[in-house]
Short mmCIF file of C-alpha atoms (C1' of nucleotides) in Angstrom, two decimals:
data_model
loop_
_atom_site.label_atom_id
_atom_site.label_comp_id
_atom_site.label_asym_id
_atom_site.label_seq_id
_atom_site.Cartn_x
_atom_site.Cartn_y
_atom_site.Cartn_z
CA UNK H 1 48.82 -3.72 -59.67
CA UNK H 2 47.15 -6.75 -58.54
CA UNK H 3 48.61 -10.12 -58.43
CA UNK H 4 47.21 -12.15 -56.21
CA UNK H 5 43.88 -14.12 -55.58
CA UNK H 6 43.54 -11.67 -52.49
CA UNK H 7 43.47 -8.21 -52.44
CA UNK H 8 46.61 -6.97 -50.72
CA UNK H 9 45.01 -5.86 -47.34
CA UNK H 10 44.39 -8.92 -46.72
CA UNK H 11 46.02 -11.64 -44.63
CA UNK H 12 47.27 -13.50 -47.53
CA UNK H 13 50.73 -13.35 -47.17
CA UNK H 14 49.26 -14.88 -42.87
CA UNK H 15 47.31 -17.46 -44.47
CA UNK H 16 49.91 -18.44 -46.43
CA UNK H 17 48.19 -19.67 -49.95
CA UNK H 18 49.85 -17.37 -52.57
CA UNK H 19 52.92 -16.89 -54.50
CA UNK H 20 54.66 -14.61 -51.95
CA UNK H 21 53.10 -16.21 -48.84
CA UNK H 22 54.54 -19.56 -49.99
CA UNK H 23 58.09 -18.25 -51.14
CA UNK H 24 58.21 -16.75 -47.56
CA UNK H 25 57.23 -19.88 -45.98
CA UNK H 26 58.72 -22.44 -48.16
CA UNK H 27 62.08 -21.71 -49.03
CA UNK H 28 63.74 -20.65 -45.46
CA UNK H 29 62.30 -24.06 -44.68
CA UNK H 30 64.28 -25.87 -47.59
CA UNK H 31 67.16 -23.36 -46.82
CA UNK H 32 67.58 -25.06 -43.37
CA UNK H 33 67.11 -28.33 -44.33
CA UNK H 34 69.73 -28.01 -46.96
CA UNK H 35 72.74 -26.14 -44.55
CA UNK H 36 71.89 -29.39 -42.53
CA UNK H 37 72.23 -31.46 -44.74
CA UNK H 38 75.97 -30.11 -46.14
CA UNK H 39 77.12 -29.81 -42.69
CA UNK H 40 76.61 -33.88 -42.06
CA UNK H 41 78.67 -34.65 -45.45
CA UNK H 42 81.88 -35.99 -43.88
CA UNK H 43 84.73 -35.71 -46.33
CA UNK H 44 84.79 -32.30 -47.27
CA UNK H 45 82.06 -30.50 -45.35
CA UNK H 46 81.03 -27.71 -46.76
CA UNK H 47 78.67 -24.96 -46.35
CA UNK H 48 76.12 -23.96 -48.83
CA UNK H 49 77.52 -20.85 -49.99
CA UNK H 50 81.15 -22.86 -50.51
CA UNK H 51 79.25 -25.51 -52.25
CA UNK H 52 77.82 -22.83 -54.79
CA UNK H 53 81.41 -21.38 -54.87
CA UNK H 54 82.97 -24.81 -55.80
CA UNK H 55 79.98 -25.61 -58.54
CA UNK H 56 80.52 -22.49 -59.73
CA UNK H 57 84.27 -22.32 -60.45
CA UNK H 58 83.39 -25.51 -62.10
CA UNK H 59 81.37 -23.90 -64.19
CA UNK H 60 83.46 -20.93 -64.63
CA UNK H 61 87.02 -21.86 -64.53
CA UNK H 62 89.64 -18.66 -63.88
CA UNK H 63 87.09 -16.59 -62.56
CA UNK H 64 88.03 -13.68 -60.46
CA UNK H 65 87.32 -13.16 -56.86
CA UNK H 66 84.73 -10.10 -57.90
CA UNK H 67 82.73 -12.48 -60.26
CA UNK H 68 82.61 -15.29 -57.46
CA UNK H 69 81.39 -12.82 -55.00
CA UNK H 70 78.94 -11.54 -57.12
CA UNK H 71 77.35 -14.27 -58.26
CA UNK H 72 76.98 -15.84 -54.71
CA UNK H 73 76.10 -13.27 -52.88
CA UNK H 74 79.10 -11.66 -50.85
CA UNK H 75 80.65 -8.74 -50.33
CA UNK H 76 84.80 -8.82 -50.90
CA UNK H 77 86.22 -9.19 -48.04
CA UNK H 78 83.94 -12.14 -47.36
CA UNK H 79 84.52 -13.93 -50.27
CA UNK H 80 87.86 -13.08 -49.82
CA UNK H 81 87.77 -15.01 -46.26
CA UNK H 82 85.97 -17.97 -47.75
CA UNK H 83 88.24 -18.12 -50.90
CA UNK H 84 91.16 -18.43 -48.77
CA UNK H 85 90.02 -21.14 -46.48
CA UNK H 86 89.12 -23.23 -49.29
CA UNK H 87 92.85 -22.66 -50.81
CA UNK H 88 94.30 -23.35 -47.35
CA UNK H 89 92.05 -27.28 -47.75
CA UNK H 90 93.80 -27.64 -51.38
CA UNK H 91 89.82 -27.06 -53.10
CA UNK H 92 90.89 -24.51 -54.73
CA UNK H 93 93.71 -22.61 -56.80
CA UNK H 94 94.50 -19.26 -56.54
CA UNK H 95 97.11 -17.40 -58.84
CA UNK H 96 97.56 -13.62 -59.82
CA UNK H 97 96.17 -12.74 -63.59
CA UNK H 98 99.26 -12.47 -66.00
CA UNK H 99 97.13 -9.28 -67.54
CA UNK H 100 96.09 -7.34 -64.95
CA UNK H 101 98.04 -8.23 -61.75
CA UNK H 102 95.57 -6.92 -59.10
CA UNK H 103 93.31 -9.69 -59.84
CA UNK H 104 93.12 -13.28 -58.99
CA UNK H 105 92.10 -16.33 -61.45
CA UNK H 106 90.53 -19.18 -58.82
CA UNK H 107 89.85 -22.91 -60.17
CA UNK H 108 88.91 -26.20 -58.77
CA UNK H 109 92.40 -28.35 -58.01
CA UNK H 110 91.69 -31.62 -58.47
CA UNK H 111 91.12 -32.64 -54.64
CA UNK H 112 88.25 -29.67 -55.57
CA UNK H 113 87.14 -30.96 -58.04
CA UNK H 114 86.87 -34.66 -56.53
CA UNK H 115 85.18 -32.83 -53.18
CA UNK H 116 83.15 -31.21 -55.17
CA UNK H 117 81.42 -34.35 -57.14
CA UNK H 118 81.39 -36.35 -53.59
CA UNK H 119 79.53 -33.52 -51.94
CA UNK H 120 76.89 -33.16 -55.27
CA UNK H 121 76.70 -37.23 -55.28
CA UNK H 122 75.29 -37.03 -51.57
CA UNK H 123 73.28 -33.81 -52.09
CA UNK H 124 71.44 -35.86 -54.71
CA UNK H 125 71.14 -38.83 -52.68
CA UNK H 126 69.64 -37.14 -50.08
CA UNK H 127 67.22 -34.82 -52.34
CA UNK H 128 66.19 -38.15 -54.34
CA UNK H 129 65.05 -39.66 -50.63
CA UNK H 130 62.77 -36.72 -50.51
CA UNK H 131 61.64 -36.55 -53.82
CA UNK H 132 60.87 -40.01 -54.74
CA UNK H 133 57.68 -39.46 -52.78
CA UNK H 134 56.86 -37.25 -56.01
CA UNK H 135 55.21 -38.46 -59.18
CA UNK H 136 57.82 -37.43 -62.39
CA UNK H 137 54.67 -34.93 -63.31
CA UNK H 138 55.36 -33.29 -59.82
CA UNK H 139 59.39 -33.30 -60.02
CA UNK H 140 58.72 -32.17 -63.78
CA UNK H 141 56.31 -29.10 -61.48
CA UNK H 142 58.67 -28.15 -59.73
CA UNK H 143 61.72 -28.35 -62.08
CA UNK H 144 59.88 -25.73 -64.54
CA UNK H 145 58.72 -23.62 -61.53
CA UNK H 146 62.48 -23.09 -60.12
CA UNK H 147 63.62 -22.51 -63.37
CA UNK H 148 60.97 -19.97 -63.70
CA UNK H 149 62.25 -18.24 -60.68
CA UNK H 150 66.11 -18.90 -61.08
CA UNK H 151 66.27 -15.83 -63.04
CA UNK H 152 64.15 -13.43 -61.16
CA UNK H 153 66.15 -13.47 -57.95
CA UNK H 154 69.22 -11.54 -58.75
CA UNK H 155 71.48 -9.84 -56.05
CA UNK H 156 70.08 -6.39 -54.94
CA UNK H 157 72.23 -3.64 -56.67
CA UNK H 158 74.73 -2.15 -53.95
CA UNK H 159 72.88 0.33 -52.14
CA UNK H 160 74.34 3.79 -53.01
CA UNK H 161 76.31 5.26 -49.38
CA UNK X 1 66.78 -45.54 -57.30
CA UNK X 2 66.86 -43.77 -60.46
CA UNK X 3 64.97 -40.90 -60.32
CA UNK X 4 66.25 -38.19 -62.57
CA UNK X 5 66.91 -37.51 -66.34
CA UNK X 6 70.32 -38.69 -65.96
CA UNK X 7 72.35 -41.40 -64.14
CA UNK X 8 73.86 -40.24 -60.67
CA UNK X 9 77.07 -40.79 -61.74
CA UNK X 10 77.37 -38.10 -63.87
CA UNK X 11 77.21 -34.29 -63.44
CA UNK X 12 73.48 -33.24 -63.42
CA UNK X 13 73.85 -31.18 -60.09
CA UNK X 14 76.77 -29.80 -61.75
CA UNK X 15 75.19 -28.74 -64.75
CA UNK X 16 72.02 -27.73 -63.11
CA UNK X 17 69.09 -28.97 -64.95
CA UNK X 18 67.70 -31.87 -62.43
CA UNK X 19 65.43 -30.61 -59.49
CA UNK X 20 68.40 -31.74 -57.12
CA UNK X 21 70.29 -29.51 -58.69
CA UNK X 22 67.84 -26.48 -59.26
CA UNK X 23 67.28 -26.49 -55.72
CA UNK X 24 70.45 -26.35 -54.41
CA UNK X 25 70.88 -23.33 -56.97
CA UNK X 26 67.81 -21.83 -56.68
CA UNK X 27 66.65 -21.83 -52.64
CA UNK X 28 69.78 -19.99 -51.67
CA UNK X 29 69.62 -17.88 -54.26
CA UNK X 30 66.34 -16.62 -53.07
CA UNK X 31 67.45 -16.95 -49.57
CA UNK X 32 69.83 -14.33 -50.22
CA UNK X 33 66.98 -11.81 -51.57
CA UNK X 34 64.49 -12.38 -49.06
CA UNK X 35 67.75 -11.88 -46.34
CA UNK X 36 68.00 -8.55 -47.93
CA UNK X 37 64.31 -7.17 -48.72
CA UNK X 38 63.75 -8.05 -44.68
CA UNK X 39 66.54 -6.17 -43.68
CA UNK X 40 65.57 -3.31 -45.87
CA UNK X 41 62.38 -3.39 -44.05
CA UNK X 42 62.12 -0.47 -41.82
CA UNK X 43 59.67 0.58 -38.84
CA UNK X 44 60.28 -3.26 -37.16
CA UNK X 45 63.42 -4.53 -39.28
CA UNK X 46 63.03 -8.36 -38.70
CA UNK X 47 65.43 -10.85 -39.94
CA UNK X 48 63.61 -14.09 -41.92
CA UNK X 49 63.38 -16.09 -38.54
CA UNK X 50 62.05 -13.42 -36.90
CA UNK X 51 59.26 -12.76 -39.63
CA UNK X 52 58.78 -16.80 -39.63
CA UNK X 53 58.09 -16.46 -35.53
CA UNK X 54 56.08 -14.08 -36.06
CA UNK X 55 53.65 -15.21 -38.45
CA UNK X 56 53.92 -18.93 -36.99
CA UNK X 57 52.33 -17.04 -33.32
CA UNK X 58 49.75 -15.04 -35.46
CA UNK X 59 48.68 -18.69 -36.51
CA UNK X 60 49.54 -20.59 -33.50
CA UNK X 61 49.10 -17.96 -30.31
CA UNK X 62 49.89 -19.12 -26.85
CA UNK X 63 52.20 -21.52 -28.47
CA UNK X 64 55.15 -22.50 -26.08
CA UNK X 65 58.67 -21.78 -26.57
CA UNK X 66 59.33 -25.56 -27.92
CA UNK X 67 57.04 -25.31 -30.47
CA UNK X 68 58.15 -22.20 -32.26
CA UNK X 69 61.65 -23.68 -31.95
CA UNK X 70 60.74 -26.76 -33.57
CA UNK X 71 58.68 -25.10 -36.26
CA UNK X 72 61.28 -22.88 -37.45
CA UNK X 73 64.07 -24.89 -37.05
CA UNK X 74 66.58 -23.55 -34.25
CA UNK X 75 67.38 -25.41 -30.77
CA UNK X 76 66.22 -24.17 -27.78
CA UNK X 77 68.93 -22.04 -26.66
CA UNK X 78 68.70 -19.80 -29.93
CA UNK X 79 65.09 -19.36 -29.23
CA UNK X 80 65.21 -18.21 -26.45
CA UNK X 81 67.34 -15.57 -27.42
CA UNK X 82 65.25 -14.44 -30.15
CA UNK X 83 62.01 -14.90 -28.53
CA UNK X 84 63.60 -12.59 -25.52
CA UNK X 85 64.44 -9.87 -28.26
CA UNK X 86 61.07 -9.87 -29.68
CA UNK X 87 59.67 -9.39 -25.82
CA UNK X 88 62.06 -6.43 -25.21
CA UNK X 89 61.38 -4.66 -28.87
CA UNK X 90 57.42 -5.14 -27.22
CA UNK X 91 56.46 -7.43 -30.08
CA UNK X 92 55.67 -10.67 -28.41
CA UNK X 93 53.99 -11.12 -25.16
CA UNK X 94 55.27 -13.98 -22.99
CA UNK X 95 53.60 -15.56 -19.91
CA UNK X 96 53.81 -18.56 -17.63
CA UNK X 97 51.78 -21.40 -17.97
CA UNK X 98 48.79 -21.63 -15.99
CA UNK X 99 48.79 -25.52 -16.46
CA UNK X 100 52.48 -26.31 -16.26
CA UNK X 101 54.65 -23.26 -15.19
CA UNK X 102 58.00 -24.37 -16.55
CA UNK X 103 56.17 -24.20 -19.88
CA UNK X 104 56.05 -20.39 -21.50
CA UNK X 105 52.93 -19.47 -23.64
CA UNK X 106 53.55 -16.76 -26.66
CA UNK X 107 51.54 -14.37 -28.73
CA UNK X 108 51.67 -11.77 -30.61
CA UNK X 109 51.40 -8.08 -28.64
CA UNK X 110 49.41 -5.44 -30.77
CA UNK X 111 52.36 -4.17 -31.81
CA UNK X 112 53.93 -7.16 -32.98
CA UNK X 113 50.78 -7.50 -34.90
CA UNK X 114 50.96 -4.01 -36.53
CA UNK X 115 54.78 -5.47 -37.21
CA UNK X 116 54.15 -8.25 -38.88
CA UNK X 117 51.61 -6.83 -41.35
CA UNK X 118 53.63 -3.79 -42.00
CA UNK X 119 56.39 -6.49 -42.45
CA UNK X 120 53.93 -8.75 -44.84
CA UNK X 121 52.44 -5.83 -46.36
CA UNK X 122 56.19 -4.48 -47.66
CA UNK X 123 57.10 -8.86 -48.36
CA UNK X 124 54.52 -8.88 -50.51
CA UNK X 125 54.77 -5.63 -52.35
CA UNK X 126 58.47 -6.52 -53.17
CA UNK X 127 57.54 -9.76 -54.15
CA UNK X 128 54.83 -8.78 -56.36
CA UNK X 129 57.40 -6.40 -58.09
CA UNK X 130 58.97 -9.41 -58.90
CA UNK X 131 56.40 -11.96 -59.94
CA UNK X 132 54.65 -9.31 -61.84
CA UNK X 133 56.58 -10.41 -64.90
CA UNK X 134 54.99 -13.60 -64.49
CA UNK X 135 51.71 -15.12 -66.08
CA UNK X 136 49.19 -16.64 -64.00
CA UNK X 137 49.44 -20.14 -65.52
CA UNK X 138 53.48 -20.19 -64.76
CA UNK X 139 52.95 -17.94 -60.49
CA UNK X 140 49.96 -21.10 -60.74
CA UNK X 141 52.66 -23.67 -60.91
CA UNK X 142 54.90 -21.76 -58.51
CA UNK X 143 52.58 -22.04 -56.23
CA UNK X 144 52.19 -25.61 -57.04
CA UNK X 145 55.37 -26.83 -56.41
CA UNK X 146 56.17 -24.70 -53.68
CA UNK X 147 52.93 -26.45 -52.08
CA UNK X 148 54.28 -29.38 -53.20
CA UNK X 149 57.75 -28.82 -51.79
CA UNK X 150 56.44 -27.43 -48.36
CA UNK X 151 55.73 -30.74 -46.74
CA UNK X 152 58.86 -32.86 -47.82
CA UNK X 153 61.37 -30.60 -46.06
CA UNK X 154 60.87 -30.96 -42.75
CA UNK X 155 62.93 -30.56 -39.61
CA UNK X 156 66.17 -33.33 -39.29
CA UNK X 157 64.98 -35.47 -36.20
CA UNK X 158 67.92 -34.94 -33.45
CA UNK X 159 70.96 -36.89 -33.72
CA UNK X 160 70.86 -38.73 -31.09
CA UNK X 161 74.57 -37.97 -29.30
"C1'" DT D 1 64.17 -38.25 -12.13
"C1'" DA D 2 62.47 -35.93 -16.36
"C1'" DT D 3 61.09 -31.72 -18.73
"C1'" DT D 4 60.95 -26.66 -19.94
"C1'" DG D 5 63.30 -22.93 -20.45
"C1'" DT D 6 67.49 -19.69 -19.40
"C1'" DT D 7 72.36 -18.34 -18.90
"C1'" DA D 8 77.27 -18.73 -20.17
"C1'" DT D 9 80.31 -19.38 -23.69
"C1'" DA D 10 82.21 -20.17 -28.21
"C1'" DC D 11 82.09 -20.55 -33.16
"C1'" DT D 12 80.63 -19.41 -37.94
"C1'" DC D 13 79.36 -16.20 -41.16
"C1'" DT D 14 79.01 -11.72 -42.89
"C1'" DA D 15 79.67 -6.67 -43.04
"C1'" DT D 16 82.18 -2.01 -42.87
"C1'" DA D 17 86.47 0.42 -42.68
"C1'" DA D 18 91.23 0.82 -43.45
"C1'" DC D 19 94.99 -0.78 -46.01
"C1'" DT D 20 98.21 -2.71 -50.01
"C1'" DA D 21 99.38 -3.41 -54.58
"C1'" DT D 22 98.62 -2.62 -59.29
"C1'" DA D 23 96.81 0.05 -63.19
"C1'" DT Z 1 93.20 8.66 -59.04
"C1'" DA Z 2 90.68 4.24 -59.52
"C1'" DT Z 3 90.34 -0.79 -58.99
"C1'" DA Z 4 91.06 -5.73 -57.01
"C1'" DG Z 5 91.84 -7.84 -53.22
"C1'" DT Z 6 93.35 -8.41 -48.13
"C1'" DT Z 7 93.47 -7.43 -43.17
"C1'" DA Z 8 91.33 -5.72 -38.88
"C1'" DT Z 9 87.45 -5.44 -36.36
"C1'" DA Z 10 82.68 -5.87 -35.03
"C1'" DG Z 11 77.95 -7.69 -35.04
"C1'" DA Z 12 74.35 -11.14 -35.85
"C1'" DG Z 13 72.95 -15.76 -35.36
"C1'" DT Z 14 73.33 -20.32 -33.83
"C1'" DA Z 15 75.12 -24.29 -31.10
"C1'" DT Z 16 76.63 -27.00 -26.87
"C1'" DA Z 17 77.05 -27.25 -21.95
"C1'" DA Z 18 75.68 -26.07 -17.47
"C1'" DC Z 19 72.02 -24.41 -14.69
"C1'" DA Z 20 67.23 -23.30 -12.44
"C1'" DA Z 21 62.54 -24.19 -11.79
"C1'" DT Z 22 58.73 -27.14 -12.06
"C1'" DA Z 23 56.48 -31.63 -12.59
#
DNA sequence: TATTGTTATACTCTATAACTATA
DNA sequence: TATAGTTATAGAGTATAACAATA
């Protein structure tokens, strides 16, 4: 199974000029710069992983803790933790399911929601600094080559105890 | 400044087609996988910084503690800590100075080299499983943008207190 | 006095285990 | 009994402040 220019004994992943070399070195770099970046937006400051959580129930309205976790990453009791802290600023709602009691339907309230579009308007400001530098061939580059990757990434299944 | 599809004032980030948006959905995403493959890792289970120090002293030996900090991103303090955890698991070796002893130079021991390409070698591998459903035109213009991307995100400068 | 690194301390984030409430 | 979520507790990782050693 060979992938790479390099054969896989070699340093490639070192010398950092394939695929996996660059993932590695790459995005931890971006990942830093971006948790940064969220923890200077005044207003609501938010982490990265509440961000998601915020952009998410905006996507998904009602979603249940379970699904939330899930997508971003968390166990339960985590998301759990985070969930609450954002309903204890007023970002988000938090009411029992009229089906099935046990679980919990979370939305944006509308300080959320107004948090929410503050916190994306800044993220964008600041990513536009950055990528004006690029020509719209590059941006268009790297816009197909994330969504190229957005899907591959899922969560790990839980490892079986 | 316009430098996206659409105007700022509405929801691209939101709906998560710009390259704004794509990377703040995308890079943690990732993030979050390559958090877990490392920690999978076993023989020398090294979290992403520690994989990132690593490699950065296979490419930079007798670097000194300020430059490893700087590179990946962590304050001086942190560093420290991390480089003293790699000394005690016998992975880095760490000497004074001959030219300036409050200065510390670092490299790799042989067994933080036998680490780190254990570590690369299983990276990769997991990677490849990955990118394997990938042709080479689109893992050519991953590696594109991510060569692209690699130079814009560098380190915040200090806010100066 | 300025610089390099370490130690002390605290905070954030996340996980596992035990628990509650509902089905 | 099984599932959704919470609470209790612990561990990793990072930061700021105070310190030590060298220049």
């Amino acid at each position: 199974m060979k992938l790479f220019a390099r054969e896989s004994n070699s340093a490639s992943v070192l010398a950092g000029d394939d695929a996996a070399a660059l993932i590695m070195d790459v995005v931890p770099q971006i990942m830093n710069y971006l948790r940064d970046e969220m923890r200077l937006n005044r207003l609501p400051s938010l982490s990265v992983p509440q961000f998601r959580t915020l952009v998410f129930l905006y996507r998904h309205p009602n979603a249940s803790l379970s699904q939330v976790a899930d997508y971003i990453g968390l166990k339960l009791p985590s998301m759990s933790k985070m969930v609450n802290a954002l309903v204890v600023r007023k970002l988000l709602i938090r009411r029992a399911s009229a089906e099935d009691r046990r679980c919990i339907r979370l939305r944006l309230s509308p300080n959320g929601l107004e948090g929410l579009m503050q916190s994306r308007h800044r993220t964008e400001t600041q990513l536009a600094r950055i990528l004006v530098a690029l020509t719209p061939e590059q941006q268009a580059g790297i816009r197909e080559a994330l969504q190229i990757l957005r899907p591959l990434f899922v969560r790990r299944p839980e490892s079986a105890p």
